[in-house]
Short mmCIF file of C-alpha atoms and ligand atoms in Angstrom, two decimals:
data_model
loop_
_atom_site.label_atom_id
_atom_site.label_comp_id
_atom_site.label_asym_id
_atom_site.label_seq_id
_atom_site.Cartn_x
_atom_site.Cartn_y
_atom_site.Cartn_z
CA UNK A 6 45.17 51.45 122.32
CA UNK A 7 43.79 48.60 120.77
CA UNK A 8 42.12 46.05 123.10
CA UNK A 9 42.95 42.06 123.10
CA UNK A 10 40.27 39.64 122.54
CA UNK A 11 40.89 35.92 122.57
CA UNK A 12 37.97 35.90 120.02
CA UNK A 13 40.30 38.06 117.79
CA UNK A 14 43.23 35.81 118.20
CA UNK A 15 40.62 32.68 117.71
CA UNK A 16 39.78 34.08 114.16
CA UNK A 17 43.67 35.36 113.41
CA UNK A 18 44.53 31.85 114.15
CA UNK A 19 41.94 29.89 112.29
CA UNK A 20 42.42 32.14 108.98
CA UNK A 21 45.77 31.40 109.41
CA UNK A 22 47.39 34.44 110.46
CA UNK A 23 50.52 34.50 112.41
CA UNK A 24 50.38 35.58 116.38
CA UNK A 25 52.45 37.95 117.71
CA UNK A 26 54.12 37.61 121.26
CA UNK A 27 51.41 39.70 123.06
CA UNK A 28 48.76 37.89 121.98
CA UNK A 29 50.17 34.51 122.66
CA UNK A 30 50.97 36.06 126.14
CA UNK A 31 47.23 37.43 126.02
CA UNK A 32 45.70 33.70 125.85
CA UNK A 33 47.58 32.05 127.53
CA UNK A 34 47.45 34.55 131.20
CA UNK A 35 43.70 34.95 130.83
CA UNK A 36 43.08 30.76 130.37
CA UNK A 37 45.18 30.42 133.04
CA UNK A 38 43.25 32.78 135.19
CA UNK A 39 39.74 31.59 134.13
CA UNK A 40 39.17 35.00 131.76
CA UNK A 41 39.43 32.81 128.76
CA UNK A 42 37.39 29.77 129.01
CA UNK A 43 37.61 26.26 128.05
CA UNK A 44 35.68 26.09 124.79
CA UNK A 45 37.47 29.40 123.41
CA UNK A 46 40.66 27.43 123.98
CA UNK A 47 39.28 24.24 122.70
CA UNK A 48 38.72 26.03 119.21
CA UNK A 49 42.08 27.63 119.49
CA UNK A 50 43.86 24.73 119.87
CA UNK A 51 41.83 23.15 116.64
CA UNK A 52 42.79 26.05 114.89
CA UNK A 53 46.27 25.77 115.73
CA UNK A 54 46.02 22.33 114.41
CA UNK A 55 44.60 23.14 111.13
CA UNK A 56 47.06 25.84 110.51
CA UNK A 57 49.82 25.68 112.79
CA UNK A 58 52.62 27.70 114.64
CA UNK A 59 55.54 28.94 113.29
CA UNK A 60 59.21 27.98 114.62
CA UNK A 61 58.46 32.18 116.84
CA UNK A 62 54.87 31.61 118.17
CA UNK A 63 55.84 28.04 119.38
CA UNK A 64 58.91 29.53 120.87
CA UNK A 65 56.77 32.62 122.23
CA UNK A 66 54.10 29.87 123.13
CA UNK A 67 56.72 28.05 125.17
CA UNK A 68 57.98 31.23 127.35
CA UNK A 69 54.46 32.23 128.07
CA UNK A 70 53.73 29.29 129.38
CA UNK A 71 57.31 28.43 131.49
CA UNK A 72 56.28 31.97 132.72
CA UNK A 73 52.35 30.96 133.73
CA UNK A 74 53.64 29.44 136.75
CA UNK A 75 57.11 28.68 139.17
CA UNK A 76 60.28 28.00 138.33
CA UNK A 77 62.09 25.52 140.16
CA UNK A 78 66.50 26.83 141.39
CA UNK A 79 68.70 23.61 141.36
CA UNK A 80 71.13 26.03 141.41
CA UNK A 81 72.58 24.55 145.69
CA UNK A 82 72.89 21.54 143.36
CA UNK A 83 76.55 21.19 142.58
CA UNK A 84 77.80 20.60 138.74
CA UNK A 85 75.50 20.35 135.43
CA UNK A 86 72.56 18.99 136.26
CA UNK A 87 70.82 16.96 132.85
CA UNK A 88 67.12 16.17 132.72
CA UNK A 89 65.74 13.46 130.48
CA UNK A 90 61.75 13.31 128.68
CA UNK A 91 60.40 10.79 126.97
CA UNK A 92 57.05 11.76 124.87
CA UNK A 93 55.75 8.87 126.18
CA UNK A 94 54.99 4.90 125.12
CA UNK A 95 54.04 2.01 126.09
CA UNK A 96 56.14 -0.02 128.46
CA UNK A 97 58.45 2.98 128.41
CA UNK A 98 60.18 2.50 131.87
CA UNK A 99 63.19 4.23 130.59
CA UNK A 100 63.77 6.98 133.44
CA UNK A 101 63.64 4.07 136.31
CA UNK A 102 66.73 3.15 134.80
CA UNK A 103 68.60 6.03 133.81
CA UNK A 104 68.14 8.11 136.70
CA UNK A 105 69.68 5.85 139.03
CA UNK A 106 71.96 5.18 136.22
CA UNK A 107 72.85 8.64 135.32
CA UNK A 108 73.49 9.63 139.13
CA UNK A 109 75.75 6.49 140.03
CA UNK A 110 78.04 7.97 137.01
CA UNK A 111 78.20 10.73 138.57
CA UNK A 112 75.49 13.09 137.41
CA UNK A 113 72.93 15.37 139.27
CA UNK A 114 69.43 14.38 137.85
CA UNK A 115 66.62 15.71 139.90
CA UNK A 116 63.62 14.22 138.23
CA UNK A 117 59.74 15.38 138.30
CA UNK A 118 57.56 12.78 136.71
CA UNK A 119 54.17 12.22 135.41
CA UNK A 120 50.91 9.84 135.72
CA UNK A 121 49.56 7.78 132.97
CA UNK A 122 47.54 9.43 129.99
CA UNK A 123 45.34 7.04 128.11
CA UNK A 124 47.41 4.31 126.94
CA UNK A 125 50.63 5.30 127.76
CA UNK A 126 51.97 4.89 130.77
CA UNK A 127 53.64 7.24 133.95
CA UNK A 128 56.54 6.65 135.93
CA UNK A 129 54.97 7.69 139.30
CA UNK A 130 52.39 5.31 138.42
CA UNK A 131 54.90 2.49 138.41
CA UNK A 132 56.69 3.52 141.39
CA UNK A 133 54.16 3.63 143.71
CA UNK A 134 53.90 -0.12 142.92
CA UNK A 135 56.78 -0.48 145.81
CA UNK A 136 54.90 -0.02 149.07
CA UNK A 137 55.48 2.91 150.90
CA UNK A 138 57.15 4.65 147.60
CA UNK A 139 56.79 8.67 148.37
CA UNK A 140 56.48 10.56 145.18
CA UNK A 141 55.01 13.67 147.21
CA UNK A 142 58.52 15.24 148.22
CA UNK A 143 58.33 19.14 148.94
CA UNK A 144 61.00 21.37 146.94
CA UNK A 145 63.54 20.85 150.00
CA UNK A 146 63.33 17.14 150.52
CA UNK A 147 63.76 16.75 146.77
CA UNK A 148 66.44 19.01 146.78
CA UNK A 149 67.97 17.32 149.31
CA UNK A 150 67.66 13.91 148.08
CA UNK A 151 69.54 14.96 144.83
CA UNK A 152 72.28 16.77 147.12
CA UNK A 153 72.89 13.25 149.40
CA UNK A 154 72.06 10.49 146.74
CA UNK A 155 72.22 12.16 143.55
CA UNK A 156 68.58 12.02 142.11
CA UNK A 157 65.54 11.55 142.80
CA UNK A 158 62.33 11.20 141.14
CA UNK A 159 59.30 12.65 142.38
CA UNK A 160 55.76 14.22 141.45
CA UNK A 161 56.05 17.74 139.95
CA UNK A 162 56.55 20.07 143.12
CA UNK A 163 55.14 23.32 143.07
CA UNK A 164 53.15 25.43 140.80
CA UNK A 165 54.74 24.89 137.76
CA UNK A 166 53.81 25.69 134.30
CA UNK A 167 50.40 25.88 135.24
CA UNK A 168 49.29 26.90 132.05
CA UNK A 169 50.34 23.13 130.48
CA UNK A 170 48.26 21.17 133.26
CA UNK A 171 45.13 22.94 132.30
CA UNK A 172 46.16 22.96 128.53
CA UNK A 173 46.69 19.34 128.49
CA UNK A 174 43.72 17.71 129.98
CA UNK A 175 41.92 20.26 127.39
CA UNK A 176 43.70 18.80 124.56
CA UNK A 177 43.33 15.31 126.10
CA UNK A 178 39.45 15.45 125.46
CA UNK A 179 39.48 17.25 122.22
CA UNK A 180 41.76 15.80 119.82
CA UNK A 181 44.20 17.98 119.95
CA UNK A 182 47.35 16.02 121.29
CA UNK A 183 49.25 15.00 118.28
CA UNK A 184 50.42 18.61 117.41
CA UNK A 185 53.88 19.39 116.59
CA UNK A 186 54.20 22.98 118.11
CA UNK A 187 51.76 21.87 121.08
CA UNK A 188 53.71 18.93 122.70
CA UNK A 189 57.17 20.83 121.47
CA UNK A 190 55.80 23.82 123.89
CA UNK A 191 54.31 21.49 126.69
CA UNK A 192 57.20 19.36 127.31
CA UNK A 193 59.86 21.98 127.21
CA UNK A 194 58.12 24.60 128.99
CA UNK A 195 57.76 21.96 131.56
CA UNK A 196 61.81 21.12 131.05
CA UNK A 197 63.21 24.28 131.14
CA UNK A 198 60.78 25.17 134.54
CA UNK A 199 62.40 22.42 135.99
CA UNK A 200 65.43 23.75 136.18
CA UNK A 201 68.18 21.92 134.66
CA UNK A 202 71.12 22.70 132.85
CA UNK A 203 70.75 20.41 129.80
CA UNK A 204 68.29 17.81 128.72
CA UNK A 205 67.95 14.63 126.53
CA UNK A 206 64.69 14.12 124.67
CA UNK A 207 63.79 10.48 123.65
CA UNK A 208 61.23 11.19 121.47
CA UNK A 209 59.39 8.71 120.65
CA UNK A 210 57.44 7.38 117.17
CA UNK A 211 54.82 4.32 115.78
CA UNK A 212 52.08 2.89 116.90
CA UNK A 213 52.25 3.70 120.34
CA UNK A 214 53.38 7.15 120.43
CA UNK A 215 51.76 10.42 119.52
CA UNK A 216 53.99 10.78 116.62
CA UNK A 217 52.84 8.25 114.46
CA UNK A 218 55.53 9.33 111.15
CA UNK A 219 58.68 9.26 111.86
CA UNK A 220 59.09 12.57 109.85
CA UNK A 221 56.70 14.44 112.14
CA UNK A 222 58.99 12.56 115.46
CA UNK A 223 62.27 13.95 114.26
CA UNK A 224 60.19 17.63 113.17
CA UNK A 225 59.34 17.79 116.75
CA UNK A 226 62.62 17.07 117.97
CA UNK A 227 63.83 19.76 115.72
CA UNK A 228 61.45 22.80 117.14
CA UNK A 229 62.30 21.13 120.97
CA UNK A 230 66.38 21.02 120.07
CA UNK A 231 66.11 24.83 118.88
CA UNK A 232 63.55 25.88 122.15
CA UNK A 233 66.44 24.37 124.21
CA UNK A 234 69.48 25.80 122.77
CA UNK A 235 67.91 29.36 122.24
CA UNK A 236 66.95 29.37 125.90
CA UNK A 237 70.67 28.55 126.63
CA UNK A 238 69.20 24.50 127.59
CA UNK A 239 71.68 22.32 125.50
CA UNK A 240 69.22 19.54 124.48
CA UNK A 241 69.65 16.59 122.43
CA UNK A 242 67.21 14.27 120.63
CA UNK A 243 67.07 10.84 120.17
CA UNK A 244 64.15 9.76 117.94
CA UNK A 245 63.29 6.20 119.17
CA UNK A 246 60.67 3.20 117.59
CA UNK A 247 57.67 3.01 119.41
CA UNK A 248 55.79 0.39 117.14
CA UNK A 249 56.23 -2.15 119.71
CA UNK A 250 56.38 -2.17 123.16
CA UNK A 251 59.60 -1.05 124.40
CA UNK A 252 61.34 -3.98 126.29
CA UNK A 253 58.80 -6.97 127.79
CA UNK A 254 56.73 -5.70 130.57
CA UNK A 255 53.66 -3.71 130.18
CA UNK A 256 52.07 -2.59 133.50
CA UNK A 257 53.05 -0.82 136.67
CA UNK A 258 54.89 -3.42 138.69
CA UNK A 259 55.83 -5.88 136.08
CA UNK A 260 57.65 -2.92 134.45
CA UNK A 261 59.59 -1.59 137.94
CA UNK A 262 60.26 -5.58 138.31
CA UNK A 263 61.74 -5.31 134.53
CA UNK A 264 63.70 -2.36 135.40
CA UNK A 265 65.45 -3.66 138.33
CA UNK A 266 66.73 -6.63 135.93
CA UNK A 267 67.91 -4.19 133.60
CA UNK A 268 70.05 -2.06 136.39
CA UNK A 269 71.49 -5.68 137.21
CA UNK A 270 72.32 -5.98 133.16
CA UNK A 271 69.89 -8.58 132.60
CA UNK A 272 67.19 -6.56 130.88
CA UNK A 273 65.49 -7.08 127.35
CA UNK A 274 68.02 -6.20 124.66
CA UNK A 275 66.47 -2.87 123.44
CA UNK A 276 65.21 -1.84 126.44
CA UNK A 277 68.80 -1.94 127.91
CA UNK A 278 70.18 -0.43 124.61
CA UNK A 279 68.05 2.70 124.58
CA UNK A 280 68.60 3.09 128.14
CA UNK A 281 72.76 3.00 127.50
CA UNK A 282 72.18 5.29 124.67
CA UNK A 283 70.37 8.08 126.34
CA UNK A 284 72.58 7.59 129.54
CA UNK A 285 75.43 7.97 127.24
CA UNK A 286 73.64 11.41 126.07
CA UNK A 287 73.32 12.51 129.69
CA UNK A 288 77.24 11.87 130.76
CA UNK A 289 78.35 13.45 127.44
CA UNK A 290 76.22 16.65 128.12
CA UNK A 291 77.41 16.99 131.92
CA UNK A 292 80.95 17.28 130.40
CA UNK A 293 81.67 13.99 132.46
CA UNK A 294 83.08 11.96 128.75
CA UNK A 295 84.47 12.78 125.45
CA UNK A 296 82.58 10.72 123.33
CA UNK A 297 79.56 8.25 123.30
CA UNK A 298 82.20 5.60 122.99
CA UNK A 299 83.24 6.40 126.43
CA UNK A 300 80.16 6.42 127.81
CA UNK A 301 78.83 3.58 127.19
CA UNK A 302 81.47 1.98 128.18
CA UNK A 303 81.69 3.39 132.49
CA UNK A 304 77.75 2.90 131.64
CA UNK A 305 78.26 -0.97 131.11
CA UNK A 306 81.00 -1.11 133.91
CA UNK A 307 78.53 0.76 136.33
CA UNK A 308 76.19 -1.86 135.58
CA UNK A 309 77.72 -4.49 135.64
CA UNK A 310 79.58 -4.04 138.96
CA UNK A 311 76.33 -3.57 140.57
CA UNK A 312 76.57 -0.21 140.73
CA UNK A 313 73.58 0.83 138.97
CA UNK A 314 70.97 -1.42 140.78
CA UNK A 315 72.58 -0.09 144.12
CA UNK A 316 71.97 3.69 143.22
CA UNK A 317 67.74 2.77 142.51
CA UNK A 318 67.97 0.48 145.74
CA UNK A 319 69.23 4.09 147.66
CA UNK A 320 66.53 5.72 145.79
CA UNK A 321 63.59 3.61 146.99
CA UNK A 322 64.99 3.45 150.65
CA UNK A 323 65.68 7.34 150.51
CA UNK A 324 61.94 7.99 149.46
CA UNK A 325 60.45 5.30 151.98
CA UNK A 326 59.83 2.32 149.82
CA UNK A 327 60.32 -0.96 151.19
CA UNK A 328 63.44 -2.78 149.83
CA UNK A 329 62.49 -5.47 150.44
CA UNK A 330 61.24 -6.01 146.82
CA UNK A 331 64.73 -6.30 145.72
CA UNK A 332 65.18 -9.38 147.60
CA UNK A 333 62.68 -11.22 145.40
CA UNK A 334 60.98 -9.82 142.26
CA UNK A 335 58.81 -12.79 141.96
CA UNK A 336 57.21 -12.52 145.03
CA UNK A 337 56.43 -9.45 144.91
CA UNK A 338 53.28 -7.53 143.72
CA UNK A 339 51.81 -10.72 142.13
CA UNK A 340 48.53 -11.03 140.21
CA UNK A 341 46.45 -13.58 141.01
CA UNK A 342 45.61 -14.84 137.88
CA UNK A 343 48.27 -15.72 135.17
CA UNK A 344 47.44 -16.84 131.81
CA UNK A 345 49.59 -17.55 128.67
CA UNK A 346 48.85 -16.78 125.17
CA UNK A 347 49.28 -19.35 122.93
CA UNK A 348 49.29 -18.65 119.14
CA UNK A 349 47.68 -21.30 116.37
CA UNK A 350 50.22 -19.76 113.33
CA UNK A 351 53.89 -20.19 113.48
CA UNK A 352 56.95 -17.79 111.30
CA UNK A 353 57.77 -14.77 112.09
CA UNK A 354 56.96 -12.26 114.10
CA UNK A 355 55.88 -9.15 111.92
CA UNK A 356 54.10 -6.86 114.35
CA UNK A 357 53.08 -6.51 118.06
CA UNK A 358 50.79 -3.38 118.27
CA UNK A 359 51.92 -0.79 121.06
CA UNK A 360 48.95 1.11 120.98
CA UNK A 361 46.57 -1.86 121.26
CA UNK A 362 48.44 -3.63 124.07
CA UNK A 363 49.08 -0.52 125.86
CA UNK A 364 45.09 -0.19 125.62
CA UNK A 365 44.37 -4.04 126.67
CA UNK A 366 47.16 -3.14 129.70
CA UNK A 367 44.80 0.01 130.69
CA UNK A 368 41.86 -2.32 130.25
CA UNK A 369 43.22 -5.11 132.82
CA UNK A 370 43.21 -2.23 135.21
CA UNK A 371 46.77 -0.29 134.99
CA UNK A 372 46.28 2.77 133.36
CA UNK A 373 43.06 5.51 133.86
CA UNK A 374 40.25 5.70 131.72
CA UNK A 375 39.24 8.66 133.83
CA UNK A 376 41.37 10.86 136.05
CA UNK A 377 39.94 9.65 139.58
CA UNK A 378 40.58 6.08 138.49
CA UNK A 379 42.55 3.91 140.78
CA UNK A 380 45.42 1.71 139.28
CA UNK A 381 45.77 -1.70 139.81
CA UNK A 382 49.61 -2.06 140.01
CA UNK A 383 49.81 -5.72 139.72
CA UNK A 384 48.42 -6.39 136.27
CA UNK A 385 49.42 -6.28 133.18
CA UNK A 386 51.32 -8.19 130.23
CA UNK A 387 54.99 -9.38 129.79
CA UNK A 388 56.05 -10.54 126.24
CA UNK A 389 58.15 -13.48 125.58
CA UNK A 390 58.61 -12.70 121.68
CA UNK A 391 59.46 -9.39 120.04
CA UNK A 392 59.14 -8.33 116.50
CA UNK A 393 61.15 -10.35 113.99
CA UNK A 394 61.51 -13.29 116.26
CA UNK A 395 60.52 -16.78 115.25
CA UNK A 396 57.74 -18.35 116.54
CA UNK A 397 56.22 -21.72 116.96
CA UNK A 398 52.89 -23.07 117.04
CA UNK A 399 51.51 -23.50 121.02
CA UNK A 400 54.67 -22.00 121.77
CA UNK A 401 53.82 -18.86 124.99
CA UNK A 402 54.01 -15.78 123.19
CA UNK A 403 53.35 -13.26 125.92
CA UNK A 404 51.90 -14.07 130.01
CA UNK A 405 49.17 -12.17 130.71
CA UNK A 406 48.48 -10.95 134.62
CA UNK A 407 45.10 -10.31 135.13
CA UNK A 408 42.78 -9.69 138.59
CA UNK A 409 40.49 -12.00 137.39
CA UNK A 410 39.96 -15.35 135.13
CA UNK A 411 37.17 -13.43 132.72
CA UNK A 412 39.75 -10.44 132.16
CA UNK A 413 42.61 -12.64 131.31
CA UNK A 414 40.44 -14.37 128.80
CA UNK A 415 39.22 -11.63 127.02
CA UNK A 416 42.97 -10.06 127.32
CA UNK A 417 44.67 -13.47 126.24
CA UNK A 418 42.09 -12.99 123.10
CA UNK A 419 43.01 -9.83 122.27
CA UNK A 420 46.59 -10.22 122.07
CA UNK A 421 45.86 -13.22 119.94
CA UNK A 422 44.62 -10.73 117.31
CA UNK A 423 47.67 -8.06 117.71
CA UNK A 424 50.11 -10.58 116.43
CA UNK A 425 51.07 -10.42 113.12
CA UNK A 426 53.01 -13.48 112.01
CA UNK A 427 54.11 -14.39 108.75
CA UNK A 428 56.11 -17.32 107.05
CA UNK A 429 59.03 -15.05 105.53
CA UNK A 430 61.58 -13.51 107.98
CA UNK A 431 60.71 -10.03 108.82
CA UNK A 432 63.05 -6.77 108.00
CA UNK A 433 65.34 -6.15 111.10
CA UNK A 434 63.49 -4.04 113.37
CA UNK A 435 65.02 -0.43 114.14
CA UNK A 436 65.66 0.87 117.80
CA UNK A 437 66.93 4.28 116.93
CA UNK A 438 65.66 6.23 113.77
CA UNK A 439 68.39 9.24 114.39
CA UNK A 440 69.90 11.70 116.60
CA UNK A 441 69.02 15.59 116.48
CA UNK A 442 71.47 18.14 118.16
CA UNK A 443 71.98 21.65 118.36
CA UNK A 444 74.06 21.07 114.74
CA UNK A 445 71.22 19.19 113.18
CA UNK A 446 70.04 15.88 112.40
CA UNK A 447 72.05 12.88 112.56
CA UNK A 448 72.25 8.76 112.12
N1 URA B 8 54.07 14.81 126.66
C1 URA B 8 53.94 16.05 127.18
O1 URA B 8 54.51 16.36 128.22
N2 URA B 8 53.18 16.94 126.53
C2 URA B 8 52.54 16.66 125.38
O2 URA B 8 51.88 17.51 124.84
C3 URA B 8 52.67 15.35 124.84
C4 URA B 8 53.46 14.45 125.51
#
């Protein structure tokens, strides 16, 4: 009998040696029980970022993990339920939209969300910017929201994939985040324990995503497409530009307030094209179209009937939020202190940092430096100008909405900086970098 030790599978690892299913199995059980501690998994995951995990362990590493903790049965929910993940961004608001979006076409999406992580944002974050908002459901209330509305969204309920929570805030400290086979494990293990039938991956790349290449964005939604369809998931990819923030609003309220315009079809142009293009992945996957064509098509009627804004207002009232917000976005949730940014150069605009505004955003007080932070749902940063537009000297650039006059200054100062204007017209700036399916990569 030969005994496991993790520091065995620390060394296998680090000379670059490939794991086997047991050991993988091995690690992960005793970190989750406390047998293997912190720093041995701390130099594990280093290892694994030096030398990697092939397309087996990071399959193997995904089943231990979906089987560290509960599984959630949507099965009472009738038809083909489809779950949607973003990697995460900055002003990513995406799944406020397509939920409600998704479900007034017809489709079953029960939805467990996340908090904020460093710069990037989290939906339950931004919902609980509507007063009374209840993101706490238990597994029957959540059940039963889906069955009667047809979503919800809600924080993760029960134990599930316990082995990611504790995995995550270890890599979140460590410098281990921005690995292929670790995020490909974390976010489906997390997917297929949440029991849907099929899932759409908007996985995201630039500045203010994880995936920084666009190569190592559409690797990752390679290993995640191939987790998915060996575990009988169908998933599809769409690989999505993250250099900029995506649509105006940065910051909790602002972006629910941005959302709402964007159910009612007035939205920022990309944000309200990504959101038709993954909704358009979600119908086709629940069998409820034929092509994308199609899709986007009932998606645009839906919308622009007022169907779409009617599903989220059910949402809110279903989950206890006041809807009263609906009646008027602007008076709602309001900073007390507004100030514009005003640029000195005029052109074109060549680059608006995601990272660094999503990091001025956290600063103003709407993200978490450290886990027992509280938010500040009011503040944040809308932009007026997106990459590639023209510009003109004093013209408002973005509004910043701050708690206080010295933190708008110093944010207002900042974003000054971020802006990278020049006199020639910039190169048109790309929403979707490609598609990957179960058949491969795609346009
Ligand atoms: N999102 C996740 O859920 N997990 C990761 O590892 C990275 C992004």
């Amino acid at each position: 009998v030969v005994f496991l030790r993790a520091y065995d599978i620390i060394l296998k690892k680090r000379n670059g040696n490939k794991l086997s299913q047991k050991e993988i199995d091995f690690f992960i059980q005793g970190y989750v029980n406390g047998s293997i501690r912190d720093y041995q998994a701390a130099a594990w995951t280093m290892a694994v970022y030096f030398n990697g995990l092939d397309r087996e362990e990071t399959a193997n590493l995904t089943l231990s993990m979906i089987n560290s903790g509960e599984k959630i049965n949507l099965e009472s929910i009738q038809g083909i339920k489809v779950d949607k993940h973003s990697t995460g961004g900055v002003g990513d608001k995406t799944t406020l939209v397509l939920v409600p979006l998704a479900a007034a076409a017809g489709v079953s999406v029960a939805k467990m969300s996340g908090r904020g992580l460093g710069f990037t944002g989290g939906t339950l974050d931004k919902l609980e910017s509507i007063p009374g908002f209840n993101i706490s459901l238990d597994k029957e209330k959540f059940l039963d929201t889906v069955k009667q509305i047809g979503c919800s969204i809600a924080g993760q309920t029960g134990n599930l994939v316990p082995a990611d929570k504790k995995l995550y805030s270890l890599r979140d400290v460590t410098a281990t985040i921005d690995i292929v086979p670790l995020i490909a494990s974390s976010v489906m293990s997390k997917k297929i324990a949440s029991g849907a039938d099929k899932i759409v991956l908007d996985v995201k790349t630039g500045k203010g995503s994880f995936m920084k290449k666009t190569e190592d964005a559409f690797k990752l939604a390679e290993i995640m497409v191939e987790i998915g369809t060996e575990l009988e998931k169908e998933t599809i990819a769409v690989i999505s530009d993250m250099n900029q923030p995506l649509g105006c609003a940065v910051g909790n309220a602002l972006e629910v307030k941005e959302a709402i315009k964007t159910l009612q079809g007035e939205g920022p142009e990309d944000f309200q094209e990504l959101c038709i293009k993954l909704g358009s992945l979600m119908l086709l996957l629940a069998g409820k179209v034929k092509c994308i064509d199609e899709a986007e098509l009932i998606l645009q009627k839906i919308i622009s009937r007022g169907k779409a804004v009617d599903k989220f207002f059910e949402l809110v009232k279903m989950q206890n939020g006041d809807t009263k917000v609906f009646e008027n976005l602007d008076l709602w949730c309001n900073s007390p202190v507004k100030a514009e940014v005003k640029l000195q150069e005029e052109g074109f605009i060549h680059q608006i940092d995601a990272e660094i505004i999503g990091n001025i955003v956290m600063h103003l007080g709407a993200g978490r430096e450290k886990k027992e932070d509280k938010i500040d749902h009011k503040v944040g940063i809308v932009l007026n100008k997106k990459n590639g537009d023209s510009i003109k000297k004093g013209e408002i650039a973005a509004v910043v909405h701050a708690k206080n006059e010295s933190d708008a200054e110093e944010a207002v100062n900042k974003i000054k900086d971020t802006f990278v204007i020049k006199t020639e017209k910039s190169s048109s700036v790309k929403l979707i970098h490609g598609y990957v399916d179960k058949n491969g990569k795609s346009d």
